[in-house]
Amino acid sequence: MLKTFLKFSFALVLCYWLFKNGKLDFSLLSQAFHLGYLWIWGVILLVSRLLFCPLRFKILLDTKSKTPVPYLKVFAFDAIGNLFSVILPGAAAGDVVRFFYYKNVSSEVTSGMIAAFLTIDRLIGLMGLMGLAIAVTAFNYTSFIQLSPQLVSLFIINAAVFIFLCIFMFFIFSKWFPKKKIESILAKCLHRWPKALVILTDILNIELGFSNFIKCFILSVLNQTFVVAGFWLLISPFIPESTSFLKVFTILPIGFIGSSLPIAPAGLGVGHVLFDNLFRLIQIDNGASLFNIFFVVNIFVCLLGLIPYLIVRAESHDK
């Protein structure tokens, strides 16, 4: 409880500091809904991604469950996770809530396997965001390297992590990976941490297959594309005409990765500061205010998860 209070306090202090220094202009939020209708399409994209995003986790579940898990159930649990990810600090908080809902979704899927699926799902989501960032940055590399040497370093780190994850996924899901030998090594190294051992062992035993992995990866890229496009549509009325969509796009994935750290709910404060600095790299001085538009809209979109939460809660009481 104290830890959560401190995180909220830290986030609010950051927001207050931005506001006090004139870097956070709340008036842009009301202006965004009066300057044309692009914001409507932005909201539609952010809502739409919630409909197909659960398909990725359903693919993972169906690899272990002989009876396919109903899409509506996966959608409901995913939406509830999104709800708590904006209430509690960090996107990982939503995964913890999802775990408690998913652990009883099928008698054929153990709690350890659910934790393994959530881990893999998060990694594939990160791969989608990184892959999208690498593709767009490579396409726009000449302009990108002119922004800041620091961004070039981040791009190299991003590419290195993406390649590592690709190799990791390939070996995990390939027939050539010596799973039994690795499990034996892990058992010796992690005998004092049985919960971590169970999750890692279950990850090794996921039989996702190459085709299903590609489907999950494509869904991840599609999800991130909807988020980035939605962000752009919400803030585009305040972006100078000389600043292209591709230039803005190069910094957005970096900002989203940083905002998802378990420091504050939905990137409150931390995301504002991060995007303020990122937008300055492309000569835009109101990055915190621009992120605030997306932040507020995303909060309301994720709060739609309250509907399935109340339905699932009512059903559990009826039983």
Short mmCIF file of C-alpha atoms in Angstrom, two decimals:
data_model
loop_
_atom_site.label_atom_id
_atom_site.label_comp_id
_atom_site.label_asym_id
_atom_site.label_seq_id
_atom_site.Cartn_x
_atom_site.Cartn_y
_atom_site.Cartn_z
CA MET A 1 0.00 0.00 0.00
CA LEU A 2 2.80 2.41 0.96
CA LYS A 3 4.71 1.54 -2.21
CA THR A 4 1.66 2.32 -4.38
CA PHE A 5 1.08 5.60 -2.51
CA LEU A 6 4.69 6.65 -3.07
CA LYS A 7 4.46 5.85 -6.80
CA PHE A 8 1.28 7.92 -7.16
CA SER A 9 2.86 10.76 -5.19
CA PHE A 10 5.98 10.69 -7.36
CA ALA A 11 3.86 10.77 -10.56
CA LEU A 12 1.74 13.66 -9.30
CA VAL A 13 4.84 15.62 -8.24
CA LEU A 14 6.22 15.23 -11.77
CA CYS A 15 2.95 16.49 -13.27
CA TYR A 16 2.87 19.43 -10.88
CA TRP A 17 6.48 20.28 -11.76
CA LEU A 18 5.65 20.23 -15.49
CA PHE A 19 2.56 22.38 -14.94
CA LYS A 20 4.42 24.84 -12.72
CA ASN A 21 7.14 25.24 -15.37
CA GLY A 22 4.62 25.82 -18.15
CA LYS A 23 5.32 22.50 -19.84
CA LEU A 24 1.89 20.97 -19.24
CA ASP A 25 -1.00 22.86 -20.81
CA PHE A 26 -4.36 21.27 -19.95
CA SER A 27 -6.20 23.62 -22.32
CA LEU A 28 -4.91 21.54 -25.27
CA LEU A 29 -7.12 18.71 -24.06
CA SER A 30 -10.34 20.68 -24.60
CA GLN A 31 -9.02 22.17 -27.84
CA ALA A 32 -8.32 18.70 -29.24
CA PHE A 33 -12.05 17.91 -29.25
CA HIS A 34 -13.00 21.16 -30.99
CA LEU A 35 -10.49 21.19 -33.84
CA GLY A 36 -12.04 18.96 -36.47
CA TYR A 37 -13.02 15.31 -36.15
CA LEU A 38 -9.69 13.48 -36.38
CA TRP A 39 -9.88 12.78 -32.65
CA ILE A 40 -12.96 10.60 -33.27
CA TRP A 41 -10.92 8.34 -35.54
CA GLY A 42 -8.16 8.29 -32.94
CA VAL A 43 -10.61 7.07 -30.29
CA ILE A 44 -12.04 4.49 -32.72
CA LEU A 45 -8.55 3.08 -33.34
CA LEU A 46 -7.77 2.86 -29.62
CA VAL A 47 -11.08 1.11 -28.95
CA SER A 48 -10.76 -1.17 -31.99
CA ARG A 49 -7.41 -2.55 -30.87
CA LEU A 50 -9.09 -3.85 -27.71
CA LEU A 51 -11.21 -6.14 -29.90
CA PHE A 52 -8.40 -8.02 -31.68
CA CYS A 53 -5.70 -7.77 -29.00
CA PRO A 54 -7.16 -10.71 -26.99
CA LEU A 55 -6.73 -12.95 -30.05
CA ARG A 56 -3.00 -13.11 -29.31
CA PHE A 57 -3.54 -14.56 -25.86
CA LYS A 58 -6.28 -16.86 -27.11
CA ILE A 59 -3.79 -18.39 -29.56
CA LEU A 60 -1.46 -19.10 -26.63
CA LEU A 61 -4.22 -20.60 -24.50
CA ASP A 62 -5.48 -22.85 -27.28
CA THR A 63 -2.05 -24.49 -27.61
CA LYS A 64 -2.63 -26.19 -24.23
CA SER A 65 -6.40 -26.33 -23.97
CA LYS A 66 -8.05 -29.12 -25.98
CA THR A 67 -11.32 -27.20 -25.81
CA PRO A 68 -10.84 -23.73 -27.37
CA VAL A 69 -11.34 -20.95 -24.82
CA PRO A 70 -14.26 -18.69 -25.89
CA TYR A 71 -13.13 -15.40 -27.38
CA LEU A 72 -15.61 -13.39 -25.28
CA LYS A 73 -14.11 -14.77 -22.08
CA VAL A 74 -10.57 -13.89 -23.22
CA PHE A 75 -11.79 -10.46 -24.32
CA ALA A 76 -13.46 -9.84 -20.94
CA PHE A 77 -10.36 -10.84 -18.93
CA ASP A 78 -8.09 -8.81 -21.21
CA ALA A 79 -10.32 -5.74 -20.84
CA ILE A 80 -10.30 -6.14 -17.06
CA GLY A 81 -6.51 -6.29 -17.17
CA ASN A 82 -6.45 -3.05 -19.18
CA LEU A 83 -8.77 -1.48 -16.62
CA PHE A 84 -6.41 -2.23 -13.73
CA SER A 85 -3.33 -1.27 -15.76
CA VAL A 86 -4.54 2.35 -15.67
CA ILE A 87 -5.62 2.18 -12.04
CA LEU A 88 -2.52 0.49 -10.62
CA PRO A 89 1.10 1.49 -11.35
CA GLY A 90 2.48 0.06 -14.60
CA ALA A 91 1.17 -2.23 -17.33
CA ALA A 92 2.49 -5.22 -15.35
CA ALA A 93 -0.19 -4.59 -12.72
CA GLY A 94 -2.82 -5.43 -15.32
CA ASP A 95 -0.99 -8.72 -16.03
CA VAL A 96 -1.20 -9.66 -12.34
CA VAL A 97 -4.97 -9.13 -12.42
CA ARG A 98 -5.24 -11.07 -15.68
CA PHE A 99 -3.37 -13.97 -14.05
CA PHE A 100 -5.96 -14.33 -11.28
CA TYR A 101 -8.79 -14.36 -13.82
CA TYR A 102 -7.08 -16.67 -16.31
CA LYS A 103 -5.75 -19.25 -13.83
CA ASN A 104 -9.16 -20.95 -13.67
CA VAL A 105 -10.10 -20.48 -17.32
CA SER A 106 -9.40 -24.14 -18.17
CA SER A 107 -8.68 -27.27 -16.14
CA GLU A 108 -6.09 -28.20 -18.78
CA VAL A 109 -4.01 -25.06 -18.19
CA THR A 110 -2.08 -24.76 -14.92
CA SER A 111 -1.38 -21.54 -13.04
CA GLY A 112 2.30 -21.84 -13.95
CA MET A 113 1.38 -22.12 -17.61
CA ILE A 114 -0.81 -18.99 -17.36
CA ALA A 115 2.15 -17.09 -15.88
CA ALA A 116 4.33 -18.42 -18.71
CA PHE A 117 1.75 -17.35 -21.32
CA LEU A 118 1.54 -13.85 -19.81
CA THR A 119 5.34 -13.59 -19.95
CA ILE A 120 5.49 -14.73 -23.58
CA ASP A 121 2.54 -12.49 -24.48
CA ARG A 122 4.34 -9.49 -22.97
CA LEU A 123 7.57 -10.36 -24.83
CA ILE A 124 5.74 -10.72 -28.16
CA GLY A 125 4.02 -7.39 -27.50
CA LEU A 126 7.41 -5.80 -26.88
CA MET A 127 8.77 -7.41 -30.04
CA GLY A 128 5.90 -5.95 -32.04
CA LEU A 129 6.61 -2.46 -30.73
CA MET A 130 10.36 -2.79 -31.29
CA GLY A 131 9.94 -4.34 -34.73
CA LEU A 132 7.64 -1.53 -35.78
CA ALA A 133 10.08 1.07 -34.43
CA ILE A 134 13.03 -0.53 -36.25
CA ALA A 135 11.16 -0.73 -39.56
CA VAL A 136 9.99 2.89 -39.51
CA THR A 137 13.31 4.23 -38.20
CA ALA A 138 15.25 2.33 -40.88
CA PHE A 139 12.91 3.74 -43.53
CA ASN A 140 13.43 7.24 -42.15
CA TYR A 141 17.03 6.76 -40.96
CA THR A 142 18.56 9.83 -42.62
CA SER A 143 16.21 12.17 -40.78
CA PHE A 144 16.42 10.08 -37.62
CA ILE A 145 20.21 10.33 -37.18
CA GLN A 146 19.99 14.13 -37.50
CA LEU A 147 17.77 14.40 -34.41
CA SER A 148 20.18 13.29 -31.69
CA PRO A 149 23.16 10.95 -31.19
CA GLN A 150 21.33 9.59 -28.14
CA LEU A 151 18.47 8.38 -30.33
CA VAL A 152 20.94 6.51 -32.55
CA SER A 153 22.26 4.73 -29.46
CA LEU A 154 18.71 3.86 -28.42
CA PHE A 155 18.01 2.55 -31.92
CA ILE A 156 21.07 0.26 -31.73
CA ILE A 157 20.02 -1.00 -28.28
CA ASN A 158 16.46 -1.49 -29.55
CA ALA A 159 17.70 -3.49 -32.53
CA ALA A 160 20.04 -5.59 -30.35
CA VAL A 161 17.23 -6.45 -27.88
CA PHE A 162 14.87 -7.26 -30.77
CA ILE A 163 17.42 -9.62 -32.36
CA PHE A 164 18.04 -11.28 -28.98
CA LEU A 165 14.30 -11.82 -28.48
CA CYS A 166 13.98 -13.25 -32.00
CA ILE A 167 16.79 -15.73 -31.32
CA PHE A 168 15.30 -16.57 -27.91
CA MET A 169 11.85 -17.22 -29.40
CA PHE A 170 13.31 -19.27 -32.26
CA PHE A 171 15.17 -21.59 -29.92
CA ILE A 172 12.33 -21.85 -27.42
CA PHE A 173 9.86 -22.97 -30.08
CA SER A 174 12.22 -24.97 -32.28
CA LYS A 175 12.69 -28.74 -32.23
CA TRP A 176 16.46 -28.33 -31.96
CA PHE A 177 16.36 -26.62 -28.57
CA PRO A 178 17.65 -29.01 -25.81
CA LYS A 179 14.74 -28.33 -23.45
CA LYS A 180 15.38 -31.24 -21.07
CA LYS A 181 19.02 -30.24 -20.63
CA ILE A 182 18.10 -26.60 -20.00
CA GLU A 183 15.39 -27.65 -17.51
CA SER A 184 17.99 -29.68 -15.62
CA ILE A 185 20.36 -26.69 -15.46
CA LEU A 186 17.55 -24.38 -14.33
CA ALA A 187 16.51 -26.85 -11.63
CA LYS A 188 20.03 -26.73 -10.18
CA CYS A 189 20.36 -22.95 -10.40
CA LEU A 190 16.85 -21.99 -9.21
CA HIS A 191 16.11 -24.60 -6.54
CA ARG A 192 15.72 -21.76 -4.02
CA TRP A 193 13.18 -19.97 -6.21
CA PRO A 194 10.60 -22.66 -7.06
CA LYS A 195 8.00 -20.22 -8.46
CA ALA A 196 10.48 -18.75 -10.96
CA LEU A 197 11.58 -22.29 -11.87
CA VAL A 198 7.97 -23.35 -12.58
CA ILE A 199 7.36 -20.33 -14.85
CA LEU A 200 10.61 -20.82 -16.80
CA THR A 201 9.98 -24.56 -17.14
CA ASP A 202 6.45 -23.88 -18.42
CA ILE A 203 7.83 -21.35 -20.90
CA LEU A 204 10.18 -24.01 -22.23
CA ASN A 205 7.25 -26.40 -22.63
CA ILE A 206 5.05 -24.02 -24.62
CA GLU A 207 4.41 -25.63 -27.99
CA LEU A 208 3.44 -22.52 -29.88
CA GLY A 209 4.87 -23.40 -33.27
CA PHE A 210 6.25 -21.06 -35.91
CA SER A 211 2.93 -20.29 -37.63
CA ASN A 212 1.18 -19.38 -34.37
CA PHE A 213 4.14 -17.23 -33.31
CA ILE A 214 3.94 -15.31 -36.61
CA LYS A 215 0.20 -14.78 -36.06
CA CYS A 216 0.87 -13.44 -32.54
CA PHE A 217 3.65 -11.18 -33.81
CA ILE A 218 1.47 -9.76 -36.61
CA LEU A 219 -1.33 -9.10 -34.10
CA SER A 220 1.22 -7.34 -31.89
CA VAL A 221 2.44 -5.13 -34.74
CA LEU A 222 -1.17 -4.37 -35.70
CA ASN A 223 -1.97 -3.44 -32.10
CA GLN A 224 1.00 -1.08 -31.84
CA THR A 225 0.18 0.45 -35.23
CA PHE A 226 -3.34 1.26 -34.02
CA VAL A 227 -1.94 2.86 -30.85
CA VAL A 228 0.61 4.97 -32.73
CA ALA A 229 -1.91 6.00 -35.40
CA GLY A 230 -4.46 6.84 -32.69
CA PHE A 231 -1.87 8.96 -30.88
CA TRP A 232 -1.06 10.81 -34.10
CA LEU A 233 -4.72 11.52 -34.93
CA LEU A 234 -5.28 12.95 -31.46
CA ILE A 235 -2.28 15.31 -31.51
CA SER A 236 -1.97 16.12 -35.23
CA PRO A 237 -3.87 19.47 -34.98
CA PHE A 238 -1.05 20.74 -32.74
CA ILE A 239 1.88 19.44 -34.82
CA PRO A 240 3.64 21.93 -37.17
CA GLU A 241 3.03 21.21 -40.86
CA SER A 242 6.79 20.92 -41.37
CA THR A 243 6.92 17.94 -38.98
CA SER A 244 6.05 14.71 -40.78
CA PHE A 245 4.20 11.73 -39.35
CA LEU A 246 7.31 9.56 -39.82
CA LYS A 247 9.44 11.94 -37.75
CA VAL A 248 6.94 11.79 -34.88
CA PHE A 249 6.63 8.05 -35.33
CA THR A 250 10.36 7.51 -34.72
CA ILE A 251 10.11 8.72 -31.12
CA LEU A 252 6.71 7.26 -30.14
CA PRO A 253 7.79 3.62 -29.60
CA ILE A 254 10.63 4.75 -27.32
CA GLY A 255 8.13 6.78 -25.31
CA PHE A 256 5.63 3.92 -25.06
CA ILE A 257 8.30 1.50 -23.85
CA GLY A 258 9.38 3.94 -21.14
CA SER A 259 5.81 4.78 -20.14
CA SER A 260 4.97 1.11 -19.59
CA LEU A 261 7.53 0.77 -16.78
CA PRO A 262 5.82 -0.10 -13.44
CA ILE A 263 6.35 3.33 -11.92
CA ALA A 264 2.95 4.99 -12.30
CA PRO A 265 -0.49 4.07 -13.71
CA ALA A 266 -0.66 4.43 -17.53
CA GLY A 267 2.60 6.41 -17.53
CA LEU A 268 1.26 9.24 -15.36
CA GLY A 269 4.00 11.80 -14.77
CA VAL A 270 6.79 9.58 -16.08
CA GLY A 271 5.29 9.47 -19.58
CA HIS A 272 4.66 13.22 -19.49
CA VAL A 273 8.32 13.96 -18.68
CA LEU A 274 9.59 11.37 -21.15
CA PHE A 275 7.50 12.62 -24.06
CA ASP A 276 8.34 16.23 -23.19
CA ASN A 277 12.02 15.42 -23.75
CA LEU A 278 11.44 13.21 -26.79
CA PHE A 279 9.35 15.81 -28.62
CA ARG A 280 12.02 18.42 -27.94
CA LEU A 281 14.35 16.32 -30.08
CA ILE A 282 12.10 17.07 -33.06
CA GLN A 283 11.76 20.75 -32.13
CA ILE A 284 8.32 20.49 -30.49
CA ASP A 285 8.15 22.15 -27.07
CA ASN A 286 4.77 20.92 -25.77
CA GLY A 287 5.40 17.16 -25.73
CA ALA A 288 4.02 16.73 -22.21
CA SER A 289 0.76 18.42 -23.20
CA LEU A 290 0.52 16.30 -26.35
CA PHE A 291 1.05 13.10 -24.38
CA ASN A 292 -1.55 14.30 -21.89
CA ILE A 293 -4.21 14.24 -24.64
CA PHE A 294 -3.42 10.62 -25.43
CA PHE A 295 -3.08 9.80 -21.72
CA VAL A 296 -6.60 11.03 -20.86
CA VAL A 297 -8.26 9.41 -23.90
CA ASN A 298 -6.46 6.10 -23.26
CA ILE A 299 -7.59 6.19 -19.63
CA PHE A 300 -11.24 6.49 -20.69
CA VAL A 301 -10.84 3.75 -23.32
CA CYS A 302 -9.31 1.37 -20.77
CA LEU A 303 -12.03 2.25 -18.25
CA LEU A 304 -14.47 0.53 -20.63
CA GLY A 305 -13.09 -2.61 -19.00
CA LEU A 306 -15.34 -1.73 -16.05
CA ILE A 307 -18.29 -3.16 -18.03
CA PRO A 308 -16.91 -6.73 -18.40
CA TYR A 309 -15.54 -6.46 -14.83
CA LEU A 310 -19.04 -5.88 -13.44
CA ILE A 311 -20.52 -8.61 -15.67
CA VAL A 312 -17.89 -11.18 -14.64
CA ARG A 313 -18.24 -10.16 -11.00
CA ALA A 314 -22.03 -10.56 -11.17
CA GLU A 315 -21.69 -14.00 -12.80
CA SER A 316 -19.27 -15.17 -10.09
CA HIS A 317 -21.73 -14.07 -7.37
CA ASP A 318 -24.57 -15.92 -9.10
CA LYS A 319 -22.55 -19.13 -8.95
#
